[in-house]
Short mmCIF file of C-alpha atoms and ligand atoms in Angstrom, two decimals:
data_model
loop_
_atom_site.label_atom_id
_atom_site.label_comp_id
_atom_site.label_asym_id
_atom_site.label_seq_id
_atom_site.Cartn_x
_atom_site.Cartn_y
_atom_site.Cartn_z
CA UNK R 211 -5.07 -26.23 -19.61
CA UNK R 212 -4.86 -25.00 -16.09
CA UNK R 213 -1.59 -22.60 -15.96
CA UNK R 214 -0.06 -19.65 -14.31
CA UNK R 215 2.40 -17.48 -15.34
CA UNK R 216 4.39 -14.99 -13.30
CA UNK R 217 4.29 -11.80 -15.01
CA UNK R 218 5.63 -9.39 -12.27
CA UNK R 219 6.31 -9.21 -8.62
CA UNK R 220 8.60 -12.54 -8.86
CA UNK R 221 11.78 -12.40 -7.42
CA UNK R 222 10.60 -8.36 -6.32
CA UNK R 223 7.96 -6.53 -4.17
CA UNK R 224 6.42 -4.00 -6.74
CA UNK R 225 4.84 -4.76 -10.21
CA UNK R 226 2.29 -7.52 -9.15
CA UNK R 227 0.94 -9.45 -12.21
CA UNK R 228 -0.26 -12.90 -12.69
CA UNK R 229 -1.77 -14.65 -15.97
CA UNK R 230 -4.12 -17.12 -15.43
CA UNK R 231 -5.02 -20.06 -18.49
CA UNK R 232 -7.91 -21.81 -17.32
CA UNK R 233 -9.29 -23.27 -20.58
CA UNK R 234 -10.05 -21.43 -23.09
CA UNK R 235 -10.27 -18.19 -20.77
CA UNK R 236 -7.33 -15.85 -19.75
CA UNK R 237 -7.92 -14.14 -16.17
CA UNK R 238 -5.33 -11.51 -15.07
CA UNK R 239 -4.79 -11.67 -11.41
CA UNK R 240 -2.95 -7.64 -10.51
CA UNK R 241 -1.93 -5.24 -12.85
CA UNK R 242 0.56 -2.96 -10.93
CA UNK R 243 2.85 -0.48 -11.11
CA UNK R 244 6.57 -1.08 -10.89
CA UNK R 245 8.02 1.55 -8.29
CA UNK R 246 11.33 2.28 -7.38
CA UNK R 247 14.58 3.56 -9.36
CA UNK R 248 14.45 5.30 -12.40
CA UNK R 249 15.40 2.21 -14.51
CA UNK R 250 13.04 0.29 -12.98
CA UNK R 251 9.80 2.38 -13.39
CA UNK R 252 11.02 2.74 -17.00
CA UNK R 253 9.82 -0.91 -17.28
CA UNK R 254 6.13 0.40 -16.89
CA UNK R 255 6.08 1.92 -20.38
CA UNK R 256 6.86 -1.47 -21.71
CA UNK R 257 4.17 -3.21 -23.98
CA UNK R 258 2.12 -6.14 -21.81
CA UNK R 259 3.45 -9.52 -22.59
CA UNK R 260 0.16 -10.54 -23.63
CA UNK R 261 -2.88 -9.32 -25.79
CA UNK R 262 -4.96 -7.23 -23.29
CA UNK R 263 -7.80 -6.87 -25.70
CA UNK R 264 -8.39 -10.97 -25.31
CA UNK R 265 -8.17 -11.29 -21.57
CA UNK R 266 -11.37 -12.46 -20.49
CA UNK R 267 -11.51 -10.96 -16.74
CA UNK R 268 -9.08 -9.06 -14.14
CA UNK R 269 -9.38 -9.80 -10.52
CA UNK R 270 -7.70 -7.52 -8.21
CA UNK R 271 -6.76 -7.83 -4.55
CA UNK R 272 -5.86 -4.47 -3.24
CA UNK R 273 -6.10 -0.79 -4.36
CA UNK R 274 -2.25 -0.20 -3.75
CA UNK R 275 -0.73 1.22 -7.19
CA UNK R 276 1.82 -1.76 -6.99
CA UNK R 277 -0.99 -4.21 -7.69
CA UNK R 278 -3.84 -1.53 -9.55
CA UNK R 279 -1.60 1.06 -11.21
CA UNK R 280 -1.21 -0.24 -14.36
CA UNK R 281 -4.92 -0.97 -14.91
CA UNK R 282 -5.49 2.51 -17.03
CA UNK R 283 -2.48 1.35 -19.37
CA UNK R 284 -4.07 -2.19 -19.61
CA UNK R 285 -7.46 -0.30 -20.80
CA UNK R 286 -5.49 1.79 -23.32
CA UNK R 287 -3.83 -1.59 -24.59
CA UNK R 288 -7.40 -2.60 -25.51
CA UNK R 289 -8.82 -4.37 -22.47
CA UNK R 290 -12.61 -3.66 -21.95
CA UNK R 291 -13.84 -6.15 -19.68
CA UNK R 292 -14.66 -6.48 -16.18
CA UNK R 293 -11.98 -5.65 -13.15
CA UNK R 294 -13.37 -7.48 -9.95
CA UNK R 295 -12.31 -6.50 -6.39
CA UNK R 296 -13.97 -5.56 -3.10
CA UNK R 297 -16.18 -2.81 -2.75
CA UNK R 298 -14.18 -0.71 -0.26
CA UNK R 299 -11.18 -1.67 -2.45
CA UNK R 300 -12.97 -0.13 -5.63
CA UNK R 301 -13.68 3.12 -3.68
CA UNK R 302 -10.01 3.45 -2.88
CA UNK R 303 -8.76 2.33 -6.50
CA UNK R 304 -10.84 5.82 -7.74
CA UNK R 305 -8.78 7.75 -5.24
CA UNK R 306 -5.41 6.29 -5.63
CA UNK R 307 -5.60 5.81 -9.32
CA UNK R 308 -7.03 9.36 -9.87
CA UNK R 309 -4.08 10.72 -7.45
CA UNK R 310 -1.42 8.61 -10.05
CA UNK R 311 -3.17 9.77 -13.18
CA UNK R 312 -2.48 13.48 -12.05
CA UNK R 313 0.69 13.31 -10.95
CA UNK R 314 1.92 11.51 -14.43
CA UNK R 315 0.52 14.84 -16.04
CA UNK R 316 2.18 16.88 -13.60
CA UNK R 317 5.63 14.91 -13.89
CA UNK R 318 5.65 15.20 -17.72
CA UNK R 319 4.38 18.70 -17.95
CA UNK R 320 7.79 19.90 -16.00
CA UNK R 321 9.84 17.60 -17.64
CA UNK R 322 8.70 18.71 -20.90
CA UNK R 323 9.23 22.38 -20.10
CA UNK R 324 12.77 21.54 -19.56
CA UNK R 325 13.01 19.52 -23.06
CA UNK R 326 10.96 22.31 -25.04
CA UNK R 327 13.98 24.85 -24.02
CA UNK R 328 16.71 22.04 -25.28
CA UNK R 329 14.17 21.57 -28.58
CA UNK R 330 13.89 17.71 -27.64
CA UNK R 331 11.12 15.08 -28.37
CA UNK R 332 8.33 16.06 -25.64
CA UNK R 333 7.16 13.19 -23.72
CA UNK R 334 3.24 11.60 -22.87
CA UNK R 335 2.30 10.65 -19.34
CA UNK R 336 2.33 7.06 -18.60
CA UNK R 337 -1.35 7.81 -18.47
CA UNK R 338 -3.69 10.59 -17.50
CA UNK R 339 -6.21 11.56 -14.76
CA UNK R 340 -9.29 11.28 -17.45
CA UNK R 341 -7.85 7.93 -18.59
CA UNK R 342 -7.40 6.59 -14.63
CA UNK R 343 -11.25 8.02 -14.57
CA UNK R 344 -12.10 6.16 -17.36
CA UNK R 345 -10.71 2.71 -16.20
CA UNK R 346 -13.27 2.60 -13.07
CA UNK R 347 -16.10 2.23 -14.88
CA UNK R 348 -14.71 -1.40 -15.82
CA UNK R 349 -14.73 -2.10 -11.98
CA UNK R 350 -17.28 -4.80 -10.85
CA UNK R 351 -17.16 -4.57 -6.75
CA UNK R 352 -17.80 -7.35 -4.81
CA UNK R 353 -18.27 -8.23 -1.11
CA UNK R 354 -16.29 -10.61 1.26
CA UNK R 355 -16.88 -14.15 1.42
CA UNK R 356 -19.09 -14.58 -1.39
CA UNK R 357 -18.64 -17.24 -4.02
CA UNK R 358 -18.94 -15.56 -7.39
CA UNK R 359 -18.71 -17.50 -10.78
CA UNK R 360 -16.96 -14.94 -12.92
CA UNK R 361 -16.61 -17.06 -16.10
CA UNK R 362 -17.55 -20.34 -16.97
CA UNK R 363 -15.17 -22.55 -15.11
CA UNK R 364 -13.70 -19.68 -13.10
CA UNK R 365 -14.88 -19.41 -9.42
CA UNK R 366 -13.62 -16.52 -6.87
CA UNK R 367 -14.06 -15.47 -3.37
CA UNK R 368 -12.59 -12.46 -1.63
CA UNK R 369 -11.91 -13.21 2.27
CA UNK R 370 -10.32 -9.97 4.14
CA UNK R 371 -6.50 -9.82 4.08
CA UNK R 372 -6.66 -7.12 6.65
CA UNK R 373 -3.52 -5.24 4.92
CA UNK R 374 -5.49 -2.07 3.89
CA UNK R 375 -9.05 -1.29 3.79
CA UNK R 376 -10.81 -3.73 0.88
CA UNK R 377 -7.62 -5.76 0.74
CA UNK R 378 -8.24 -9.20 -0.13
CA UNK R 379 -7.13 -13.04 0.03
CA UNK R 380 -8.59 -14.48 -2.95
CA UNK R 381 -9.77 -17.89 -3.36
CA UNK R 382 -10.17 -19.04 -7.26
CA UNK R 383 -11.34 -22.59 -8.55
CA UNK R 384 -10.31 -23.20 -11.92
CA UNK R 385 -11.71 -26.08 -13.96
CA UNK R 386 -10.90 -27.90 -17.17
CA UNK R 387 -11.67 -30.82 -18.69
CA UNK R 388 -13.00 -32.42 -15.03
CA UNK R 389 -10.39 -31.35 -13.46
CA UNK R 390 -10.32 -28.44 -10.96
CA UNK R 391 -7.76 -26.72 -8.92
CA UNK R 392 -8.21 -24.39 -5.85
CA UNK R 393 -5.41 -21.28 -6.12
CA UNK R 394 -5.49 -19.25 -3.02
CA UNK R 395 -3.49 -15.88 -3.63
CA UNK R 396 -2.68 -14.34 -0.27
CA UNK R 397 -2.85 -10.89 -1.89
CA UNK R 398 -0.80 -8.66 0.42
CA UNK R 399 -1.24 -9.90 3.86
CA UNK R 400 -1.89 -7.96 6.88
CA UNK R 401 0.07 -7.78 10.31
CA UNK R 402 -1.59 -9.36 12.74
CA UNK R 403 -3.04 -7.12 15.84
CA UNK R 404 -2.95 -3.95 13.61
CA UNK R 405 -5.63 -1.39 14.41
CA UNK R 406 -8.76 -0.84 12.87
CA UNK R 407 -9.15 -3.94 10.71
CA UNK R 408 -9.43 -7.79 11.26
CA UNK R 409 -6.52 -9.99 11.35
CA UNK R 410 -5.76 -11.83 7.97
CA UNK R 411 -8.55 -14.42 7.10
CA UNK R 412 -7.39 -18.49 7.51
CA UNK R 413 -7.71 -20.58 5.03
CA UNK R 414 -7.72 -24.36 4.99
CA UNK R 415 -8.29 -25.75 1.58
CA UNK R 416 -5.79 -25.30 -1.64
CA UNK R 417 -4.25 -26.90 -4.04
CA UNK R 418 -1.29 -24.06 -4.56
CA UNK R 419 -0.97 -20.90 -2.03
CA UNK R 420 0.26 -18.00 -3.75
CA UNK R 421 1.90 -15.63 -0.93
CA UNK R 422 3.71 -12.70 -0.57
CA UNK R 423 7.26 -12.34 0.77
CA UNK R 424 7.57 -9.03 1.52
CA UNK R 425 9.15 -9.26 5.24
CA UNK R 426 9.87 -13.35 4.78
CA UNK R 427 13.23 -12.68 6.56
CA UNK R 428 12.06 -10.80 9.69
CA UNK R 429 9.67 -10.01 12.27
CA UNK R 430 8.30 -6.84 13.54
CA UNK R 431 8.17 -5.25 16.70
CA UNK R 432 5.34 -5.81 18.90
CA UNK R 433 2.71 -3.30 18.66
CA UNK R 434 2.83 -2.42 22.47
CA UNK R 435 6.52 -1.60 21.77
CA UNK R 436 5.63 1.03 18.87
CA UNK R 437 3.01 2.53 20.54
CA UNK R 438 5.14 3.06 23.83
CA UNK R 439 8.06 4.37 21.42
CA UNK R 440 5.15 6.90 19.65
CA UNK R 441 3.90 8.28 22.96
CA UNK R 442 7.80 9.08 23.94
CA UNK R 443 8.86 10.85 20.81
CA UNK R 444 5.41 13.25 21.50
CA UNK R 445 6.13 13.82 25.04
CA UNK R 446 10.02 14.52 24.42
CA UNK R 447 8.99 16.97 21.31
CA UNK R 448 6.25 18.74 23.41
CA UNK R 449 9.30 19.88 25.61
CA UNK R 450 11.08 21.09 22.97
CA UNK R 451 7.80 23.29 21.44
CA UNK R 452 8.31 22.81 17.81
CA UNK R 453 6.24 21.04 15.65
CA UNK R 454 6.14 17.55 14.77
CA UNK R 455 6.03 16.45 11.22
CA UNK R 456 4.91 12.83 10.34
CA UNK R 457 5.45 11.82 6.39
CA UNK R 458 2.53 9.51 6.03
CA UNK R 459 0.68 7.19 3.14
CA UNK R 460 -2.83 8.74 2.72
CA UNK R 461 -4.30 5.32 2.82
CA UNK R 462 -3.59 2.98 5.94
CA UNK R 463 -1.05 4.66 8.11
CA UNK R 464 -2.62 7.98 8.47
CA UNK R 465 -5.59 6.23 9.40
CA UNK R 466 -3.94 4.24 11.82
CA UNK R 467 -2.04 7.08 13.40
CA UNK R 468 -5.12 9.21 13.98
CA UNK R 469 -6.82 6.19 15.30
CA UNK R 470 -3.86 5.67 18.12
CA UNK R 471 -4.26 9.24 18.56
CA UNK R 472 -8.10 9.14 19.24
CA UNK R 473 -7.54 6.00 21.63
CA UNK R 474 -4.52 7.44 23.60
CA UNK R 475 -5.74 11.04 23.84
CA UNK R 476 -5.80 11.38 27.45
CA UNK R 477 -2.86 9.18 27.81
CA UNK R 478 -0.51 10.97 25.27
CA UNK R 479 -1.55 14.39 26.38
CA UNK R 480 -2.72 15.40 22.84
CA UNK R 481 -5.01 18.22 24.11
CA UNK R 482 -2.08 20.26 24.22
CA UNK R 483 -1.41 19.85 20.42
CA UNK R 484 -3.17 21.02 17.51
CA UNK R 485 -3.01 17.96 14.90
CA UNK R 486 -3.12 18.61 11.08
CA UNK R 487 -3.89 16.36 8.54
CA UNK R 488 -2.69 18.26 5.36
CA UNK R 489 -3.79 16.03 2.69
CA UNK R 490 -6.58 16.12 0.61
CA UNK R 491 -6.35 12.37 -0.39
CA UNK R 492 -5.82 11.54 3.18
CA UNK R 493 -8.89 12.91 3.90
CA UNK R 494 -10.55 11.21 1.30
CA UNK R 495 -9.14 7.85 1.97
CA UNK R 496 -10.27 8.46 5.58
CA UNK R 497 -13.68 8.92 4.61
CA UNK R 498 -13.79 5.99 2.62
CA UNK R 499 -12.75 4.08 5.93
CA UNK R 500 -15.93 5.60 7.96
CA UNK R 501 -18.07 4.70 4.86
CA UNK R 502 -16.84 0.88 5.32
CA UNK R 503 -16.81 0.97 9.11
CA UNK R 504 -18.55 -2.41 8.91
CA UNK R 505 -14.97 -3.65 8.22
CA UNK R 506 -13.65 -2.38 11.49
CA UNK R 507 -12.27 -5.05 13.87
CA UNK R 508 -14.18 -5.45 17.28
CA UNK R 509 -11.87 -2.97 19.08
CA UNK R 510 -12.43 -0.15 16.70
CA UNK R 511 -16.16 -0.83 16.68
CA UNK R 512 -16.42 -0.63 20.22
CA UNK R 513 -14.08 2.87 20.04
CA UNK R 514 -16.61 3.97 17.38
CA UNK R 515 -19.36 3.29 19.25
CA UNK R 516 -18.25 5.10 22.37
CA UNK R 517 -16.48 7.78 20.44
CA UNK R 518 -17.96 8.22 17.25
CA UNK R 519 -15.54 8.46 14.06
CA UNK R 520 -12.55 6.53 15.23
CA UNK R 521 -10.28 9.14 13.54
CA UNK R 522 -11.44 12.14 14.67
CA UNK R 523 -9.66 14.13 17.10
CA UNK R 524 -11.30 17.68 19.17
CA UNK R 525 -8.14 19.40 18.00
CA UNK R 526 -8.04 17.64 14.36
CA UNK R 527 -7.71 20.07 11.60
CA UNK R 528 -8.24 18.93 8.17
CA UNK R 529 -6.38 20.83 5.54
CA UNK R 530 -7.87 20.74 2.03
CA UNK R 531 -6.53 23.83 -0.04
CA UNK R 532 -3.34 24.75 -0.83
CA UNK R 533 -3.95 28.11 1.14
CA UNK R 534 -4.77 25.89 4.59
CA UNK R 535 -1.74 23.90 3.96
CA UNK R 536 0.31 27.79 3.88
CA UNK R 537 -1.46 28.55 6.93
CA UNK R 538 0.31 25.80 8.84
CA UNK R 539 3.77 26.79 7.61
CA UNK R 540 3.24 29.93 9.90
CA UNK R 541 2.99 27.77 12.82
CA UNK R 542 6.19 27.49 14.85
CA UNK R 543 4.87 25.49 18.29
CA UNK R 544 2.68 22.52 19.33
CA UNK R 545 1.62 21.55 15.74
CA UNK R 546 1.40 17.66 14.81
CA UNK R 547 1.37 17.49 11.03
CA UNK R 548 0.29 14.64 9.05
CA UNK R 549 1.36 15.12 5.68
CA UNK R 550 2.15 13.06 2.42
CA UNK R 551 3.59 11.95 0.48
CA UNK R 552 4.70 8.79 2.69
CA UNK R 553 8.67 8.77 1.52
CA UNK R 554 8.44 12.38 1.16
CA UNK R 555 9.25 12.66 -2.63
CA UNK R 556 6.63 15.25 -3.52
CA UNK R 557 3.82 16.68 -1.95
CA UNK R 558 3.03 18.97 1.22
CA UNK R 559 5.31 17.32 3.72
CA UNK R 560 8.52 18.98 1.70
CA UNK R 561 7.00 22.67 2.52
CA UNK R 562 6.75 22.06 6.05
CA UNK R 563 10.38 20.66 6.12
CA UNK R 564 11.59 23.72 4.44
CA UNK R 565 9.89 25.93 6.92
CA UNK R 566 10.95 23.65 9.84
CA UNK R 567 13.65 20.79 9.04
CA UNK R 568 16.44 23.42 9.93
CA UNK R 569 15.15 23.84 13.48
CA UNK R 570 16.00 21.95 16.25
CA UNK R 571 13.34 22.01 18.04
CA UNK R 572 11.25 20.20 15.51
CA UNK R 573 10.88 16.57 14.79
CA UNK R 574 10.53 13.90 11.78
CA UNK R 575 8.80 11.00 12.82
CA UNK R 576 9.09 8.38 10.28
CA UNK R 577 6.38 5.85 10.35
CA UNK R 578 6.38 4.26 6.83
CA UNK R 579 8.67 2.13 4.77
CA UNK R 580 11.38 4.54 2.99
CA UNK R 581 12.79 2.97 -0.61
CA UNK R 582 16.09 3.23 -1.41
CA UNK R 583 16.76 6.76 -3.60
CA UNK R 584 13.68 8.63 -1.45
CA UNK R 585 14.26 11.94 0.83
CA UNK R 586 12.75 9.72 3.39
CA UNK R 587 15.22 7.20 3.18
CA UNK R 588 18.14 10.08 3.12
CA UNK R 589 16.72 11.13 6.45
CA UNK R 590 16.32 7.92 8.19
CA UNK R 591 20.19 7.35 6.97
CA UNK R 592 20.76 10.16 8.95
CA UNK R 593 21.59 12.88 6.09
CA UNK R 594 22.58 16.17 7.67
CA UNK R 595 21.27 18.26 4.85
CA UNK R 596 18.92 17.60 2.07
CA UNK R 597 18.25 18.95 -1.15
CA UNK R 598 14.40 20.92 -1.62
CA UNK R 599 13.75 22.31 -4.97
CA UNK R 600 17.55 22.88 -5.45
CA UNK R 601 18.05 24.68 -2.15
CA UNK R 602 20.30 22.86 0.32
CA UNK R 603 18.36 22.70 3.94
CA UNK R 604 20.26 21.88 6.88
CA UNK R 605 18.46 19.04 8.89
CA UNK R 606 18.60 20.15 12.45
CA UNK R 607 15.30 18.25 13.43
CA UNK R 608 15.38 15.29 15.31
CA UNK R 609 14.25 12.26 13.27
CA UNK R 610 12.73 9.46 14.84
CA UNK R 611 11.93 6.07 12.80
CA UNK R 612 9.57 4.04 14.51
CA UNK R 613 9.55 0.60 12.43
CA UNK R 614 6.89 -1.42 14.22
CA UNK R 615 4.54 -0.32 11.87
CA UNK R 616 4.01 -2.34 9.31
CA UNK R 617 0.69 -3.18 7.29
CA UNK R 618 2.20 -6.60 6.45
CA UNK R 619 2.86 -9.75 8.02
CA UNK R 620 6.05 -10.61 9.08
CA UNK R 621 8.14 -13.84 9.05
CA UNK R 622 6.09 -15.04 12.02
CA UNK R 623 2.66 -14.06 10.50
CA UNK R 624 3.54 -15.51 6.95
CA UNK R 625 4.63 -18.81 8.52
CA UNK R 626 1.37 -18.86 10.73
CA UNK R 627 -0.84 -18.10 7.95
CA UNK R 628 0.67 -20.96 5.47
CA UNK R 629 0.42 -23.28 8.55
CA UNK R 630 -2.93 -22.91 8.67
CA UNK R 631 -3.44 -24.70 5.38
CA UNK R 632 -4.40 -28.58 5.39
CA UNK R 633 -1.25 -30.97 4.75
CA UNK R 634 1.36 -28.17 3.57
CA UNK R 635 0.16 -27.64 0.07
CA UNK R 636 2.89 -26.63 -2.62
CA UNK R 637 3.43 -22.67 -2.23
CA UNK R 638 4.92 -19.87 -4.62
CA UNK R 639 6.41 -17.32 -3.42
CA UNK R 640 6.17 -13.95 -5.01
CA UNK R 641 6.20 -9.92 -3.93
CA UNK R 642 9.53 -10.11 -2.18
CA UNK R 643 13.07 -9.69 -2.84
CA UNK R 644 15.30 -12.57 -3.44
CA UNK R 645 16.77 -11.81 0.01
CA UNK R 646 13.64 -12.23 1.94
CA UNK R 647 12.05 -15.26 -0.22
CA UNK R 648 14.90 -17.78 -0.07
CA UNK R 649 15.21 -17.87 3.96
CA UNK R 650 10.96 -18.14 3.97
CA UNK R 651 11.56 -21.01 1.38
CA UNK R 652 13.82 -22.92 3.57
CA UNK R 653 11.46 -22.30 6.55
CA UNK R 654 8.33 -23.36 5.00
CA UNK R 655 10.22 -26.66 3.76
CA UNK R 656 11.23 -27.26 7.37
CA UNK R 657 7.47 -26.81 8.23
CA UNK R 658 6.87 -30.25 5.97
CA UNK R 659 6.27 -28.70 2.46
CA UNK R 660 7.13 -30.79 -0.41
CA UNK R 661 7.02 -28.27 -3.58
CA UNK R 662 7.99 -24.58 -2.55
CA UNK R 663 8.25 -22.41 -5.81
CA UNK R 664 10.20 -19.17 -6.04
CA UNK R 665 9.36 -18.10 -9.61
CA UNK R 666 11.44 -16.32 -11.58
CA UNK R 667 9.84 -13.32 -14.16
CA UNK R 668 8.31 -15.77 -17.25
CA UNK R 669 7.97 -18.77 -15.34
CA UNK R 670 5.48 -20.45 -15.44
CA UNK R 671 3.45 -23.52 -13.45
CA UNK R 672 1.48 -26.06 -14.54
CA UNK R 673 -1.51 -26.27 -12.29
CA UNK R 674 -2.76 -30.20 -13.12
CA UNK R 675 0.47 -31.50 -12.37
CA UNK R 676 1.79 -28.82 -10.15
CA UNK R 677 5.06 -28.51 -11.70
CA UNK R 678 6.98 -25.95 -14.08
CA UNK R 679 5.60 -26.03 -17.56
ZN1 LIG L 167 -0.46 -3.40 -0.50
ZN1 LIG L 168 2.24 -4.94 -2.41
#
């Protein structure tokens, strides 16, 4: 038996989870958190639809929580075997999973205080910091481009996906009864031409491609336009003599910003600013990027040779402690503050908003995706006031959205990556909203593919005959 079952990120973006059955072995690919609205996130607490203790191996494409965030739950449910991922990906998982465990505990602590007062039953965190740390012991880091037999009849090879540090396209060779099938899982595919990392690896041979579709229905603005927009906002903000607040994800976007600042330091007159990286997690993630500098693309390697650390600026201040962060709140002019969380749902950015967003000479620079229901989305949608810890605060600062930053391939990028395979192999589209998957499926058929699957949650593909089981 060679089968692939779609358990998550089928007709949606988050919660990636796929179950492979090859001969007598079962392999889980990804074990991601469902992220978004409250009702959706409640699904994270549901038991797994398989016996976790009976799994033989877990393979992980990258560290983002929508791919890795339920791994501590998998261990809690009895899985004690290996979790294969690329080296840098394992390092980032340690940072992201620990933060996730910590936030789970904080959230429940806060909720339970209210519940206690109402004499309601108390909640358990989804998993704790200690549980997140414990699952790291199961990680088996691998290098890119090396074929590894993880089980009899199951070989894997990670290839650089160029999405975030350590992200992989996973090639898998599955054998049973003399039949071998090559499955290529895109993971999250990087955006060509992005700074720092290499472009996604191109692969020729597959019997089935499993491809993400996040931006299957649109193309991104060019990188040149994005850099010009960023430059213009900074030059204007300089005239206003206020401060610039940038909510940014700790992994990926923060490093891209710092890299761009380094590269354009003179051109963008950055010597006239003080730049603050106000996030212990982003500082740690940046250190991981530096540690794995062998994974940089050619331009970044060159910059590294010329200027040293490509994320360091002469006027960059790393703000680790709460006192450091509060010190920034007293600055009224000339500061660029990069802080989390990326969608403004928590973290230090909210404190900076409280001190500055009501001042009209300040600027908010949105450089990442803002999901529905988040504070960041309200700002993008033009909210005139926001609520911070129950207090209504007017939004007088100018809010700029720079949409060209993306860690994902756009429609053109996805089509080109698929187009590189020999003979238009069968393909299953995952990790996308139905509205992005349907037009992408059409375009892939137009390229000449005969089998384009758009699986629903729970669907199974028979990999021997390449048809729904
Ligand atoms: Zn990702
Ligand atoms: Zn993802």
